[in-house]
Short mmCIF file of C-alpha atoms and ligand atoms in Angstrom, two decimals:
data_model
loop_
_atom_site.label_atom_id
_atom_site.label_comp_id
_atom_site.label_asym_id
_atom_site.label_seq_id
_atom_site.Cartn_x
_atom_site.Cartn_y
_atom_site.Cartn_z
CA MET A 1 130.39 104.01 69.10
CA THR A 2 127.96 105.46 71.58
CA TYR A 3 128.20 104.49 75.20
CA GLN A 4 125.49 102.15 76.49
CA PRO A 5 125.04 101.97 80.24
CA ASP A 6 124.70 98.51 81.77
CA LYS A 7 121.18 97.29 82.36
CA LEU A 8 120.91 94.89 85.30
CA ARG A 9 117.73 92.95 85.91
CA TYR A 10 116.65 91.66 89.30
CA PHE A 11 113.81 89.48 90.52
CA ALA A 12 112.10 90.12 93.82
CA PHE A 13 110.20 87.41 95.72
CA ALA A 14 107.82 88.61 98.41
CA LEU A 15 108.65 86.93 101.73
CA ASP A 16 105.88 88.95 103.42
CA PRO A 17 102.88 90.86 102.16
CA ILE A 18 104.18 94.03 100.52
CA HIS A 19 102.48 97.35 101.10
CA VAL A 20 103.91 100.30 99.21
CA GLY A 21 101.25 102.90 99.80
CA THR A 22 100.13 105.85 97.75
CA GLY A 23 100.73 107.94 100.84
CA GLY A 24 97.10 108.97 101.11
CA TYR A 25 93.83 107.67 102.38
CA ARG A 26 90.81 107.22 100.21
CA LEU A 27 87.21 106.32 100.63
CA GLY A 28 86.28 102.91 99.29
CA ARG A 29 87.06 99.28 99.85
CA VAL A 30 90.25 99.90 101.78
CA ASP A 31 91.68 102.89 103.58
CA MET A 32 95.27 102.54 102.45
CA THR A 33 95.74 101.50 98.85
CA ILE A 34 98.93 100.44 97.15
CA VAL A 35 100.58 102.10 94.17
CA ARG A 36 99.35 100.96 90.75
CA GLU A 37 100.53 101.31 87.17
CA PRO A 38 98.45 103.77 85.22
CA GLY A 39 96.82 102.02 82.28
CA THR A 40 96.98 98.42 83.50
CA ASN A 41 95.94 99.30 87.08
CA LEU A 42 98.29 96.57 88.34
CA PRO A 43 100.09 97.07 91.65
CA LYS A 44 103.76 97.95 91.39
CA ILE A 45 106.63 99.02 93.58
CA PRO A 46 107.84 102.43 92.40
CA GLY A 47 111.51 102.68 91.48
CA THR A 48 111.82 105.57 93.94
CA SER A 49 110.78 103.25 96.79
CA ILE A 50 113.34 100.65 95.73
CA SER A 51 116.17 103.15 95.35
CA GLY A 52 115.24 104.93 98.59
CA ALA A 53 115.39 101.73 100.61
CA ALA A 54 118.54 100.54 98.79
CA ARG A 55 120.22 103.87 99.57
CA THR A 56 119.37 103.66 103.25
CA TYR A 57 120.57 100.06 103.57
CA ALA A 58 123.76 100.62 101.55
CA ALA A 59 124.55 103.69 103.67
CA MET A 60 124.04 101.69 106.88
CA GLN A 61 126.96 99.56 105.73
CA GLU A 62 129.21 102.54 104.83
CA ASN A 63 128.31 104.73 107.75
CA ASP A 64 131.78 104.91 109.22
CA LYS A 65 133.20 106.72 106.18
CA PHE A 66 130.22 108.60 104.81
CA PRO A 67 127.84 109.40 107.64
CA GLY A 68 124.69 111.28 106.82
CA CYS A 69 124.42 110.24 103.16
CA ALA A 70 121.52 107.85 103.74
CA GLY A 71 118.50 110.07 103.66
CA GLN A 72 116.95 112.88 101.70
CA GLY A 73 119.08 115.67 103.12
CA GLY A 74 122.63 116.28 104.30
CA HIS A 75 124.43 114.45 101.53
CA CYS A 76 128.20 114.83 101.45
CA GLY A 77 128.34 115.13 97.64
CA GLN A 78 131.94 113.91 97.56
CA PRO A 79 133.18 112.29 94.32
CA ASP A 80 134.45 109.25 96.23
CA CYS A 81 131.27 108.66 98.23
CA PRO A 82 129.69 105.49 96.83
CA ILE A 83 126.29 106.38 98.28
CA CYS A 84 126.09 109.88 96.80
CA VAL A 85 127.56 108.81 93.44
CA THR A 86 125.29 105.77 93.14
CA PHE A 87 122.02 107.30 94.36
CA GLY A 88 122.56 111.00 93.69
CA PHE A 89 122.74 114.08 95.86
CA ALA A 90 121.40 117.60 96.07
CA GLY A 91 122.29 120.87 97.75
CA THR A 92 125.99 120.27 98.36
CA GLN A 93 129.06 122.39 97.56
CA ASN A 94 129.35 120.17 94.48
CA GLY A 95 125.78 121.00 93.51
CA SER A 96 123.35 118.26 92.55
CA PHE A 97 123.93 114.96 90.81
CA GLN A 98 121.39 112.48 89.47
CA GLY A 99 123.12 109.30 90.61
CA LEU A 100 124.64 106.66 88.36
CA ALA A 101 122.13 103.92 89.22
CA GLN A 102 118.60 104.50 87.91
CA PHE A 103 115.88 102.16 89.20
CA SER A 104 112.82 101.12 87.23
CA ASP A 105 109.52 100.31 88.92
CA ALA A 106 109.15 96.69 90.01
CA ARG A 107 106.43 95.03 87.91
CA LEU A 108 104.43 91.93 88.72
CA LEU A 109 105.55 88.82 86.88
CA PHE A 110 103.81 85.96 88.71
CA PHE A 111 100.95 86.41 91.17
CA PRO A 112 100.10 83.60 93.66
CA VAL A 113 96.48 82.46 93.92
CA HIS A 114 94.81 79.51 95.60
CA SER A 115 93.03 77.05 93.34
CA LEU A 116 91.48 73.60 93.56
CA ALA A 117 94.77 72.33 92.17
CA GLY A 118 96.71 73.95 95.03
CA PRO A 119 98.70 77.18 94.89
CA VAL A 120 99.34 78.46 91.37
CA TRP A 121 101.15 81.50 89.99
CA VAL A 122 99.18 83.50 87.48
CA THR A 123 100.73 85.57 84.71
CA CYS A 124 99.76 87.06 81.34
CA PRO A 125 101.41 88.03 78.02
CA GLU A 126 101.82 91.68 79.07
CA ALA A 127 103.53 90.70 82.35
CA LEU A 128 105.92 88.35 80.50
CA LYS A 129 106.72 90.67 77.59
CA ASP A 130 110.26 91.57 78.72
CA PHE A 131 111.15 87.85 78.81
CA ILE A 132 109.09 85.86 76.35
CA THR A 133 106.30 86.31 73.84
CA VAL A 134 103.27 84.08 74.36
CA ALA A 135 99.90 83.89 72.63
CA GLU A 136 97.09 85.42 74.66
CA PRO A 137 94.29 83.07 75.77
CA ALA A 138 90.64 84.12 75.57
CA ASP A 139 89.42 86.02 78.64
CA GLU A 140 87.53 82.98 80.01
CA GLN A 141 90.37 80.53 79.46
CA VAL A 142 93.69 79.55 80.97
CA ARG A 143 96.71 77.61 79.82
CA VAL A 144 98.43 75.80 82.65
CA ALA A 145 101.89 74.36 83.25
CA ASP A 146 102.12 70.60 83.61
CA GLY A 147 102.48 70.77 87.41
CA VAL A 148 98.91 72.04 87.61
CA GLN A 149 96.90 68.82 87.73
CA GLN A 150 93.59 70.10 86.49
CA SER A 151 91.52 69.71 83.38
CA GLY A 152 88.10 71.04 82.47
CA ARG A 153 87.74 74.05 84.72
CA LEU A 154 90.09 75.75 87.17
CA ASN A 155 89.25 78.30 89.83
CA LEU A 156 91.61 81.17 90.49
CA GLY A 157 90.34 82.61 93.73
CA TRP A 158 86.63 83.09 93.05
CA LEU A 159 86.93 83.04 89.28
CA MET A 160 86.20 79.86 87.28
CA LEU A 161 87.98 79.54 83.95
CA GLY A 162 88.20 76.84 81.29
CA VAL A 163 91.50 74.99 80.88
CA ALA A 164 92.47 75.37 77.22
CA GLY A 165 95.74 73.45 77.45
CA ASN A 166 98.40 72.16 79.84
CA ASP A 167 101.33 73.05 77.61
CA PHE A 168 102.26 76.38 79.21
CA ALA A 169 106.00 76.26 79.89
CA PRO A 170 107.34 79.77 80.43
CA GLN A 171 111.13 79.88 80.18
CA VAL A 172 112.04 82.69 82.54
CA PRO A 173 115.59 82.39 83.87
CA LYS A 174 116.18 82.65 87.65
CA VAL A 175 112.56 82.05 88.58
CA PRO A 176 112.35 78.84 90.66
CA GLN A 177 111.16 75.79 88.73
CA GLU A 178 108.55 75.19 91.44
CA ILE A 179 106.84 78.42 90.40
CA LEU A 180 107.21 77.79 86.66
CA ASN A 181 105.74 74.27 87.09
CA HIS A 182 102.65 75.82 88.68
CA ALA A 183 102.26 78.76 86.30
CA VAL A 184 98.91 79.66 84.79
CA LEU A 185 98.54 81.93 81.78
CA VAL A 186 95.47 84.16 81.47
CA SER A 187 94.62 87.12 79.24
CA ASP A 188 95.95 90.57 80.15
CA LYS A 189 92.47 91.73 81.12
CA THR A 190 91.74 88.67 83.27
CA PHE A 191 95.12 89.04 84.99
CA GLY A 192 94.16 92.54 86.14
CA HIS A 193 90.90 91.22 87.61
CA ILE A 194 92.55 88.29 89.38
CA VAL A 195 95.29 90.41 90.91
CA ASN A 196 92.98 93.14 92.13
CA ASP A 197 90.47 90.60 93.53
CA ASN A 198 93.13 88.63 95.41
CA LEU A 199 95.24 91.28 97.09
CA GLU A 200 95.58 90.89 100.81
CA VAL A 201 93.31 93.21 102.69
CA ARG A 202 94.11 93.46 106.38
CA THR A 203 92.59 95.36 109.20
CA SER A 204 94.79 96.94 111.78
CA VAL A 205 94.64 99.33 114.68
CA SER A 206 96.51 102.60 114.66
CA ILE A 207 98.56 103.26 117.71
CA ASP A 208 98.58 106.72 119.22
CA PRO A 209 102.28 107.62 119.29
CA GLN A 210 101.77 109.78 122.41
CA THR A 211 100.21 107.13 124.62
CA GLY A 212 101.20 103.88 122.91
CA ALA A 213 97.55 102.82 123.14
CA ALA A 214 95.10 102.18 120.36
CA ALA A 215 93.91 105.50 118.99
CA GLU A 216 90.18 106.15 119.17
CA GLY A 217 88.21 104.94 116.15
CA ALA A 218 91.47 103.76 114.72
CA LEU A 219 90.64 100.56 112.87
CA PHE A 220 91.89 100.86 109.32
CA THR A 221 92.25 98.52 106.39
CA TYR A 222 95.12 98.32 103.98
CA GLU A 223 95.89 96.24 100.95
CA ALA A 224 99.11 94.47 100.07
CA LEU A 225 100.65 92.21 97.47
CA PRO A 226 100.53 88.69 98.93
CA ARG A 227 103.53 86.71 100.08
CA ALA A 228 105.09 84.68 97.18
CA SER A 229 104.38 87.36 94.57
CA VAL A 230 107.18 87.54 92.01
CA LEU A 231 108.26 90.91 90.63
CA TYR A 232 111.17 92.17 88.57
CA PHE A 233 112.91 95.48 88.08
CA GLU A 234 115.87 96.93 86.25
CA VAL A 235 118.76 99.07 87.34
CA VAL A 236 120.60 101.05 84.68
CA VAL A 237 124.18 101.68 85.79
CA SER A 238 126.25 104.38 84.06
CA ASP A 239 130.04 104.35 84.05
CA PRO A 240 131.51 107.00 86.37
CA LYS A 241 134.38 107.67 83.95
CA PHE A 242 132.00 109.68 81.73
CA TYR A 243 131.06 112.04 84.58
CA LYS A 244 132.60 114.77 86.71
CA ILE A 245 131.81 115.84 90.24
CA GLY A 246 133.66 119.01 91.25
CA ASN A 247 136.26 118.47 88.48
CA GLN A 248 136.92 114.91 89.59
CA THR A 249 135.88 111.63 88.02
CA PRO A 250 133.56 109.99 90.57
CA LEU A 251 134.84 106.85 92.31
CA GLN A 252 138.11 107.17 90.38
CA ASN A 253 139.99 106.02 93.48
CA ASN A 254 137.20 103.94 94.91
CA GLY A 255 136.29 101.11 92.55
CA GLY A 256 134.75 102.85 89.51
CA LYS A 257 131.66 101.36 87.91
CA GLN A 258 131.97 98.09 89.82
CA LYS A 259 131.62 100.07 93.04
CA VAL A 260 128.28 101.44 91.81
CA VAL A 261 127.01 97.91 91.17
CA GLU A 262 128.33 96.72 94.54
CA THR A 263 126.67 99.61 96.33
CA VAL A 264 123.32 98.90 94.69
CA GLU A 265 123.57 95.24 95.66
CA LYS A 266 124.71 95.94 99.21
CA GLY A 267 121.44 97.80 99.59
CA LEU A 268 119.30 95.16 97.87
CA THR A 269 120.75 92.38 100.02
CA LEU A 270 119.09 93.85 103.10
CA PHE A 271 115.63 93.85 101.47
CA ALA A 272 115.28 90.24 102.65
CA SER A 273 115.67 91.27 106.29
CA LEU A 274 114.54 94.91 106.46
CA GLY A 275 112.03 95.16 103.63
CA VAL A 276 110.51 97.93 101.54
CA GLY A 277 107.45 100.07 101.83
CA GLY A 278 105.36 100.84 104.85
CA MET A 279 104.36 98.62 107.76
CA ASN A 280 107.78 97.01 108.08
CA THR A 281 107.21 96.83 111.80
CA ARG A 282 103.99 94.87 111.22
CA GLY A 283 105.73 91.93 109.58
CA MET A 284 105.48 93.23 106.05
CA GLY A 285 107.72 94.25 103.19
CA ARG A 286 110.54 91.71 103.08
CA LEU A 287 111.69 90.87 99.56
CA HIS A 288 114.31 88.34 98.55
CA VAL A 289 116.32 89.63 95.59
CA PRO A 290 118.12 86.46 94.53
CA ASN A 291 120.29 87.10 91.52
CA LEU A 292 122.79 89.58 92.86
CA SER A 293 126.17 90.44 91.34
CA ALA A 294 127.14 88.72 88.08
CA GLY A 295 123.78 86.93 88.00
CA GLY A 296 122.01 90.26 87.83
CA ALA A 297 123.43 91.15 84.44
CA GLN A 298 121.47 90.09 81.41
ZN1 LIG B 1 127.92 111.01 100.41
#
């Protein structure tokens, strides 16, 4: 029998607008764009951003025993360090180690849009594919859940679409019923248009770090996933007993595989207060990751 690592799935609800930037500026509609999936062009949160923030927040809670393991450098690389074993390390006397928790990108599952029928959450067959299979509507049509009191035509932001049915009832565990009751299914192509047309675009002023005053000519715009967006991601957790760090089985005396899961979740818990991505100090980036611990397992 071959060993299969555990695959844990988590949902993430945006409590604030989320800006995970590409790290560069570009000319165009906004100065600071967010990361997108190649192919679909849909915004995502890269797994590296999730694991980086989780590492920092988990380390904040272990700092007495394993100081300095939070960031990119200065890892201790000890086999009993939950931070280094879970998230990996490089350049230590024990060499480099990939980390026993591997984070996928967070993908959009439901995207909130204003409509004549009130707030609705838009999704599409491609976004739902890891949960359920649904038939794809035509590009100009929607299927709505029964909480969306609208027949004839429905606007999603600026876009007017024909209501082809009110029988859409996506069964996605852990997603609040309030969201499922107001779900709207569109085609994959239409979903991409709706999301990219309804991102938050904000204008802000850069502050000169030297003077604390607004820098000259410093108005800039940035885009963000809106509050109430629903995303999901996966964390693949390998069992430490199949690994060696400096001739020792990692976490052998410190909780084993369960410690890896706990360490991941210690980090994720603080996403609701400290957030991910840039602009955390501007009231952005907080994500509630609800189904921690046993609930995270599929
Ligand atoms: Zn360490």
